[in-house]
Amino acid sequence: MDKIEHIGIAVKDLEASNALFEKLLGVPHYKIEEVASEGVRTSFFKSGPNKIELLEATKPDSPIAKYLEKKGEGIHHIAFAVADIVSEIQRLKGEGFLVLNETPKKGADNKLVAFLHPKGTNGVLVELCQEIKES
Ligand SMILES: CC[C@@H](C(=O)O)C(=O)SCCNC(=O)CCNC(=O)[C@H](O)C(C)(C)COP(=O)(O)OP(=O)(O)OC[C@H]1O[C@@H](n2cnc3c(N)ncnc32)[C@H](O)[C@@H]1OP(=O)(O)O
Ligand SMILES: [Co+2]
């Protein structure tokens, strides 16, 4: 795995949280993107080398809706950049991690993504991200 690609934060109201994070980080969000397959609307901030993803639920069975119901707003996942997501999934499976989707899926901000179950990672939901290269 490479650097932390982003930190995902579950929020109840994306517009209100955009205004809050703009004040906090001193930069505006650079993108809002809906990912219907995940039931989320996201916004992204860059702060120095760091990237923050805010996530609002768009449907009641979204992972974000369930998380907000159980734990409230806060850090939902940590995403790591990987060069080759398919081989990284195989490596992590071999190490005994519970990969939630063995076939990478399309995430936000031009990434292929896969998740590891938090029960196998000390309670932290881990996302793997590989940049989709133009062919
Ligand atoms: C925008 C796309 C993408 C990107 O490009 O960046 C994203 O970031 S999408 C983010 C949203 N998508 C996902 O989170 C997909 C992966 N998540 C899942 O598949 C599920 O959320 C889950 C992790 C398998 C949990 O689902 P489920 O078992 O249905 O939920 P429960 O509410 O019953 O929780 C079970 C258990 O797990 C704990 N939990 C749930 N979410 C988290 C979390 N984010 N971090 C830590 N722990 C989490 C939950 O508290 C329950 O624990 P117990 O109560 O102790 O059993
Ligand atoms: Co994410």
PDB file of C-alpha atoms and ligand atoms in Angstrom:
ATOM      1  CA  MET A   1       0.000   0.000   0.000  1.00  0.00           C
ATOM      2  CA  ASP A   2       1.106   3.553  -0.650  1.00  0.00           C
ATOM      3  CA  LYS A   3       0.095   6.831   1.001  1.00  0.00           C
ATOM      4  CA  ILE A   4      -3.252   7.615   2.618  1.00  0.00           C
ATOM      5  CA  GLU A   5      -5.381   8.610  -0.370  1.00  0.00           C
ATOM      6  CA  HIS A   6      -8.216  10.142   1.646  1.00  0.00           C
ATOM      7  CA  ILE A   7     -10.058  10.104   4.935  1.00  0.00           C
ATOM      8  CA  GLY A   8     -13.815   9.570   4.636  1.00  0.00           C
ATOM      9  CA  ILE A   9     -16.077  11.436   7.052  1.00  0.00           C
ATOM     10  CA  ALA A  10     -19.785  10.608   7.423  1.00  0.00           C
ATOM     11  CA  VAL A  11     -21.946  13.728   7.634  1.00  0.00           C
ATOM     12  CA  LYS A  12     -25.671  14.342   7.931  1.00  0.00           C
ATOM     13  CA  ASP A  13     -25.857  17.443   5.716  1.00  0.00           C
ATOM     14  CA  LEU A  14     -23.271  17.802   2.955  1.00  0.00           C
ATOM     15  CA  GLU A  15     -23.911  21.509   2.290  1.00  0.00           C
ATOM     16  CA  ALA A  16     -23.605  22.445   5.976  1.00  0.00           C
ATOM     17  CA  SER A  17     -20.441  20.346   6.320  1.00  0.00           C
ATOM     18  CA  ASN A  18     -18.948  21.845   3.151  1.00  0.00           C
ATOM     19  CA  ALA A  19     -19.328  25.293   4.707  1.00  0.00           C
ATOM     20  CA  LEU A  20     -17.782  24.040   7.975  1.00  0.00           C
ATOM     21  CA  PHE A  21     -14.798  22.331   6.303  1.00  0.00           C
ATOM     22  CA  GLU A  22     -14.189  25.336   4.053  1.00  0.00           C
ATOM     23  CA  LYS A  23     -13.805  27.432   7.204  1.00  0.00           C
ATOM     24  CA  LEU A  24     -11.704  24.762   8.924  1.00  0.00           C
ATOM     25  CA  LEU A  25      -9.288  24.078   6.054  1.00  0.00           C
ATOM     26  CA  GLY A  26      -9.318  27.513   4.450  1.00  0.00           C
ATOM     27  CA  VAL A  27      -9.951  26.061   0.984  1.00  0.00           C
ATOM     28  CA  PRO A  28     -13.167  25.374  -0.934  1.00  0.00           C
ATOM     29  CA  HIS A  29     -14.237  21.851  -1.881  1.00  0.00           C
ATOM     30  CA  TYR A  30     -13.115  21.041  -5.418  1.00  0.00           C
ATOM     31  CA  LYS A  31     -15.793  18.559  -6.388  1.00  0.00           C
ATOM     32  CA  ILE A  32     -19.204  17.135  -5.481  1.00  0.00           C
ATOM     33  CA  GLU A  33     -19.933  13.692  -6.885  1.00  0.00           C
ATOM     34  CA  GLU A  34     -22.788  11.258  -6.348  1.00  0.00           C
ATOM     35  CA  VAL A  35     -21.980   7.542  -6.381  1.00  0.00           C
ATOM     36  CA  ALA A  36     -25.414   5.927  -6.699  1.00  0.00           C
ATOM     37  CA  SER A  37     -24.083   2.373  -6.326  1.00  0.00           C
ATOM     38  CA  GLU A  38     -22.849   3.268  -2.782  1.00  0.00           C
ATOM     39  CA  GLY A  39     -25.860   5.423  -1.907  1.00  0.00           C
ATOM     40  CA  VAL A  40     -23.683   8.468  -1.228  1.00  0.00           C
ATOM     41  CA  ARG A  41     -23.092  12.049  -2.272  1.00  0.00           C
ATOM     42  CA  THR A  42     -19.501  13.095  -1.685  1.00  0.00           C
ATOM     43  CA  SER A  43     -17.478  16.262  -1.643  1.00  0.00           C
ATOM     44  CA  PHE A  44     -13.695  16.537  -1.718  1.00  0.00           C
ATOM     45  CA  PHE A  45     -11.170  18.896  -0.174  1.00  0.00           C
ATOM     46  CA  LYS A  46      -7.419  19.110  -0.647  1.00  0.00           C
ATOM     47  CA  SER A  47      -5.452  20.534   2.246  1.00  0.00           C
ATOM     48  CA  GLY A  48      -1.707  20.440   1.640  1.00  0.00           C
ATOM     49  CA  PRO A  49      -0.931  16.806   0.828  1.00  0.00           C
ATOM     50  CA  ASN A  50      -4.145  15.616   2.463  1.00  0.00           C
ATOM     51  CA  LYS A  51      -7.494  14.771   0.940  1.00  0.00           C
ATOM     52  CA  ILE A  52     -10.797  14.673   2.804  1.00  0.00           C
ATOM     53  CA  GLU A  53     -13.956  13.029   1.493  1.00  0.00           C
ATOM     54  CA  LEU A  54     -17.254  14.074   3.089  1.00  0.00           C
ATOM     55  CA  LEU A  55     -20.060  11.536   2.619  1.00  0.00           C
ATOM     56  CA  GLU A  56     -23.800  12.101   2.917  1.00  0.00           C
ATOM     57  CA  ALA A  57     -26.314   9.244   2.524  1.00  0.00           C
ATOM     58  CA  THR A  58     -28.717   9.347  -0.412  1.00  0.00           C
ATOM     59  CA  LYS A  59     -30.864   6.374   0.643  1.00  0.00           C
ATOM     60  CA  PRO A  60     -31.853   4.683   3.921  1.00  0.00           C
ATOM     61  CA  ASP A  61     -29.874   1.469   3.275  1.00  0.00           C
ATOM     62  CA  SER A  62     -26.677   3.352   2.370  1.00  0.00           C
ATOM     63  CA  PRO A  63     -23.637   2.330   4.489  1.00  0.00           C
ATOM     64  CA  ILE A  64     -23.451   5.997   5.519  1.00  0.00           C
ATOM     65  CA  ALA A  65     -27.087   6.097   6.696  1.00  0.00           C
ATOM     66  CA  LYS A  66     -26.487   2.961   8.804  1.00  0.00           C
ATOM     67  CA  TYR A  67     -23.260   4.372  10.202  1.00  0.00           C
ATOM     68  CA  LEU A  68     -24.877   7.713  11.139  1.00  0.00           C
ATOM     69  CA  GLU A  69     -27.705   5.863  12.850  1.00  0.00           C
ATOM     70  CA  LYS A  70     -25.342   3.682  14.931  1.00  0.00           C
ATOM     71  CA  LYS A  71     -22.333   5.929  15.574  1.00  0.00           C
ATOM     72  CA  GLY A  72     -23.247   9.441  14.445  1.00  0.00           C
ATOM     73  CA  GLU A  73     -21.079  11.759  12.381  1.00  0.00           C
ATOM     74  CA  GLY A  74     -17.333  11.151  12.262  1.00  0.00           C
ATOM     75  CA  ILE A  75     -14.480   9.323  10.564  1.00  0.00           C
ATOM     76  CA  HIS A  76     -16.019   6.511   8.526  1.00  0.00           C
ATOM     77  CA  HIS A  77     -13.013   5.080   6.673  1.00  0.00           C
ATOM     78  CA  ILE A  78      -9.359   5.476   5.771  1.00  0.00           C
ATOM     79  CA  ALA A  79      -8.449   4.982   2.127  1.00  0.00           C
ATOM     80  CA  PHE A  80      -4.989   3.908   0.950  1.00  0.00           C
ATOM     81  CA  ALA A  81      -3.666   4.404  -2.571  1.00  0.00           C
ATOM     82  CA  VAL A  82      -2.535   1.212  -4.263  1.00  0.00           C
ATOM     83  CA  ALA A  83      -0.822   0.798  -7.624  1.00  0.00           C
ATOM     84  CA  ASP A  84      -2.508  -2.500  -8.523  1.00  0.00           C
ATOM     85  CA  ILE A  85      -5.773  -3.090  -6.659  1.00  0.00           C
ATOM     86  CA  VAL A  86      -6.309  -6.630  -7.954  1.00  0.00           C
ATOM     87  CA  SER A  87      -2.944  -7.881  -6.729  1.00  0.00           C
ATOM     88  CA  GLU A  88      -3.325  -5.961  -3.444  1.00  0.00           C
ATOM     89  CA  ILE A  89      -6.716  -7.630  -2.851  1.00  0.00           C
ATOM     90  CA  GLN A  90      -5.112 -11.040  -3.432  1.00  0.00           C
ATOM     91  CA  ARG A  91      -2.208 -10.193  -1.101  1.00  0.00           C
ATOM     92  CA  LEU A  92      -4.566  -9.033   1.678  1.00  0.00           C
ATOM     93  CA  LYS A  93      -6.805 -12.083   1.257  1.00  0.00           C
ATOM     94  CA  GLY A  94      -3.701 -14.232   1.591  1.00  0.00           C
ATOM     95  CA  GLU A  95      -2.899 -12.416   4.845  1.00  0.00           C
ATOM     96  CA  GLY A  96      -6.361 -13.330   6.150  1.00  0.00           C
ATOM     97  CA  PHE A  97      -8.157  -9.972   5.805  1.00  0.00           C
ATOM     98  CA  LEU A  98     -11.872 -10.017   4.972  1.00  0.00           C
ATOM     99  CA  VAL A  99     -12.210  -8.274   1.638  1.00  0.00           C
ATOM    100  CA  LEU A 100     -15.770  -6.999   1.215  1.00  0.00           C
ATOM    101  CA  ASN A 101     -15.665  -6.812  -2.595  1.00  0.00           C
ATOM    102  CA  GLU A 102     -13.127  -8.991  -4.355  1.00  0.00           C
ATOM    103  CA  THR A 103     -13.959  -7.351  -7.665  1.00  0.00           C
ATOM    104  CA  PRO A 104     -12.962  -3.671  -7.544  1.00  0.00           C
ATOM    105  CA  LYS A 105     -15.828  -1.245  -8.085  1.00  0.00           C
ATOM    106  CA  LYS A 106     -16.045   2.296  -9.429  1.00  0.00           C
ATOM    107  CA  GLY A 107     -15.683   4.832  -6.612  1.00  0.00           C
ATOM    108  CA  ALA A 108     -15.597   8.624  -6.652  1.00  0.00           C
ATOM    109  CA  ASP A 109     -12.912  10.942  -8.030  1.00  0.00           C
ATOM    110  CA  ASN A 110     -11.824   8.545 -10.795  1.00  0.00           C
ATOM    111  CA  LYS A 111     -10.889   5.564  -8.617  1.00  0.00           C
ATOM    112  CA  LEU A 112     -11.416   1.825  -8.499  1.00  0.00           C
ATOM    113  CA  VAL A 113     -12.119   0.861  -4.895  1.00  0.00           C
ATOM    114  CA  ALA A 114     -12.381  -2.151  -2.577  1.00  0.00           C
ATOM    115  CA  PHE A 115     -13.075  -2.369   1.159  1.00  0.00           C
ATOM    116  CA  LEU A 116     -11.805  -4.479   4.082  1.00  0.00           C
ATOM    117  CA  HIS A 117     -14.274  -5.330   6.848  1.00  0.00           C
ATOM    118  CA  PRO A 118     -13.621  -3.237   9.994  1.00  0.00           C
ATOM    119  CA  LYS A 119     -13.997  -6.330  12.201  1.00  0.00           C
ATOM    120  CA  GLY A 120     -10.642  -7.577  10.829  1.00  0.00           C
ATOM    121  CA  THR A 121      -8.834  -4.240  11.034  1.00  0.00           C
ATOM    122  CA  ASN A 122      -9.203  -3.137  14.656  1.00  0.00           C
ATOM    123  CA  GLY A 123     -12.562  -1.489  13.971  1.00  0.00           C
ATOM    124  CA  VAL A 124     -11.359   0.674  11.065  1.00  0.00           C
ATOM    125  CA  LEU A 125     -13.058   0.397   7.677  1.00  0.00           C
ATOM    126  CA  VAL A 126     -10.196   0.385   5.140  1.00  0.00           C
ATOM    127  CA  GLU A 127     -10.647   1.367   1.492  1.00  0.00           C
ATOM    128  CA  LEU A 128      -8.149   0.575  -1.267  1.00  0.00           C
ATOM    129  CA  CYS A 129      -8.043   3.049  -4.169  1.00  0.00           C
ATOM    130  CA  GLN A 130      -6.447   2.699  -7.552  1.00  0.00           C
ATOM    131  CA  GLU A 131      -6.459   5.645  -9.943  1.00  0.00           C
ATOM    132  CA  ILE A 132      -8.260   4.880 -13.202  1.00  0.00           C
ATOM    133  CA  LYS A 133      -5.831   5.713 -16.004  1.00  0.00           C
ATOM    134  CA  GLU A 134      -7.139   6.998 -19.328  1.00  0.00           C
ATOM    135  CA  SER A 135      -6.452   4.474 -22.102  1.00  0.00           C
TER     136      SER A 135
HETATM  137  C1  LIG B   1     -17.851   7.263  -2.773  1.00  0.00           C
HETATM  138  C2  LIG B   1     -17.291   5.946  -3.103  1.00  0.00           C
HETATM  139  C3  LIG B   1     -16.147   5.499  -2.229  1.00  0.00           C
HETATM  140  C4  LIG B   1     -14.909   6.335  -2.551  1.00  0.00           C
HETATM  141  O1  LIG B   1     -14.642   6.450  -3.760  1.00  0.00           O
HETATM  142  O2  LIG B   1     -14.202   6.847  -1.682  1.00  0.00           O
HETATM  143  C5  LIG B   1     -16.501   5.493  -0.772  1.00  0.00           C
HETATM  144  O3  LIG B   1     -15.829   5.910   0.112  1.00  0.00           O
HETATM  145  S1  LIG B   1     -18.023   4.722  -0.476  1.00  0.00           S
HETATM  146  C6  LIG B   1     -18.194   4.668   1.271  1.00  0.00           C
HETATM  147  C7  LIG B   1     -19.451   3.963   1.565  1.00  0.00           C
HETATM  148  N1  LIG B   1     -19.333   2.571   1.203  1.00  0.00           N
HETATM  149  C8  LIG B   1     -18.941   1.615   2.070  1.00  0.00           C
HETATM  150  O4  LIG B   1     -18.726   1.864   3.269  1.00  0.00           O
HETATM  151  C9  LIG B   1     -18.795   0.220   1.494  1.00  0.00           C
HETATM  152  C10 LIG B   1     -18.146  -0.738   2.476  1.00  0.00           C
HETATM  153  N2  LIG B   1     -18.958  -0.878   3.677  1.00  0.00           N
HETATM  154  C11 LIG B   1     -19.772  -1.944   3.854  1.00  0.00           C
HETATM  155  O5  LIG B   1     -19.816  -2.866   3.048  1.00  0.00           O
HETATM  156  C12 LIG B   1     -20.623  -1.937   5.098  1.00  0.00           C
HETATM  157  O6  LIG B   1     -20.807  -0.630   5.567  1.00  0.00           O
HETATM  158  C13 LIG B   1     -19.998  -2.812   6.261  1.00  0.00           C
HETATM  159  C14 LIG B   1     -18.672  -2.279   6.736  1.00  0.00           C
HETATM  160  C15 LIG B   1     -19.870  -4.282   5.804  1.00  0.00           C
HETATM  161  C16 LIG B   1     -21.006  -2.783   7.422  1.00  0.00           C
HETATM  162  O7  LIG B   1     -22.253  -3.130   6.881  1.00  0.00           O
HETATM  163  P1  LIG B   1     -23.393  -3.860   7.737  1.00  0.00           P
HETATM  164  O8  LIG B   1     -22.849  -5.093   8.367  1.00  0.00           O
HETATM  165  O9  LIG B   1     -24.622  -3.984   6.905  1.00  0.00           O
HETATM  166  O10 LIG B   1     -23.653  -2.698   8.772  1.00  0.00           O
HETATM  167  P2  LIG B   1     -23.963  -2.693  10.273  1.00  0.00           P
HETATM  168  O11 LIG B   1     -24.454  -1.327  10.555  1.00  0.00           O
HETATM  169  O12 LIG B   1     -24.852  -3.852  10.644  1.00  0.00           O
HETATM  170  O13 LIG B   1     -22.538  -2.878  10.946  1.00  0.00           O
HETATM  171  C17 LIG B   1     -21.974  -4.102  11.303  1.00  0.00           C
HETATM  172  C18 LIG B   1     -20.847  -3.814  12.288  1.00  0.00           C
HETATM  173  O14 LIG B   1     -19.810  -3.082  11.613  1.00  0.00           O
HETATM  174  C19 LIG B   1     -19.609  -1.809  12.269  1.00  0.00           C
HETATM  175  N3  LIG B   1     -19.312  -0.807  11.243  1.00  0.00           N
HETATM  176  C20 LIG B   1     -20.090  -0.489  10.205  1.00  0.00           C
HETATM  177  N4  LIG B   1     -19.497   0.474   9.483  1.00  0.00           N
HETATM  178  C21 LIG B   1     -18.334   0.760  10.106  1.00  0.00           C
HETATM  179  C22 LIG B   1     -17.290   1.677   9.828  1.00  0.00           C
HETATM  180  N5  LIG B   1     -17.332   2.486   8.768  1.00  0.00           N
HETATM  181  N6  LIG B   1     -16.238   1.729  10.665  1.00  0.00           N
HETATM  182  C23 LIG B   1     -16.175   0.909  11.766  1.00  0.00           C
HETATM  183  N7  LIG B   1     -17.145  -0.015  12.075  1.00  0.00           N
HETATM  184  C24 LIG B   1     -18.198  -0.059  11.249  1.00  0.00           C
HETATM  185  C25 LIG B   1     -20.917  -1.541  12.952  1.00  0.00           C
HETATM  186  O15 LIG B   1     -20.762  -0.629  13.993  1.00  0.00           O
HETATM  187  C26 LIG B   1     -21.309  -2.920  13.421  1.00  0.00           C
HETATM  188  O16 LIG B   1     -20.556  -3.252  14.569  1.00  0.00           O
HETATM  189  P3  LIG B   1     -21.222  -4.026  15.789  1.00  0.00           P
HETATM  190  O17 LIG B   1     -22.392  -3.194  16.195  1.00  0.00           O
HETATM  191  O18 LIG B   1     -20.134  -4.105  16.809  1.00  0.00           O
HETATM  192  O19 LIG B   1     -21.621  -5.377  15.235  1.00  0.00           O
HETATM  193 CO    CO B   2     -13.831   6.786   0.324  1.00  0.00          CO
END
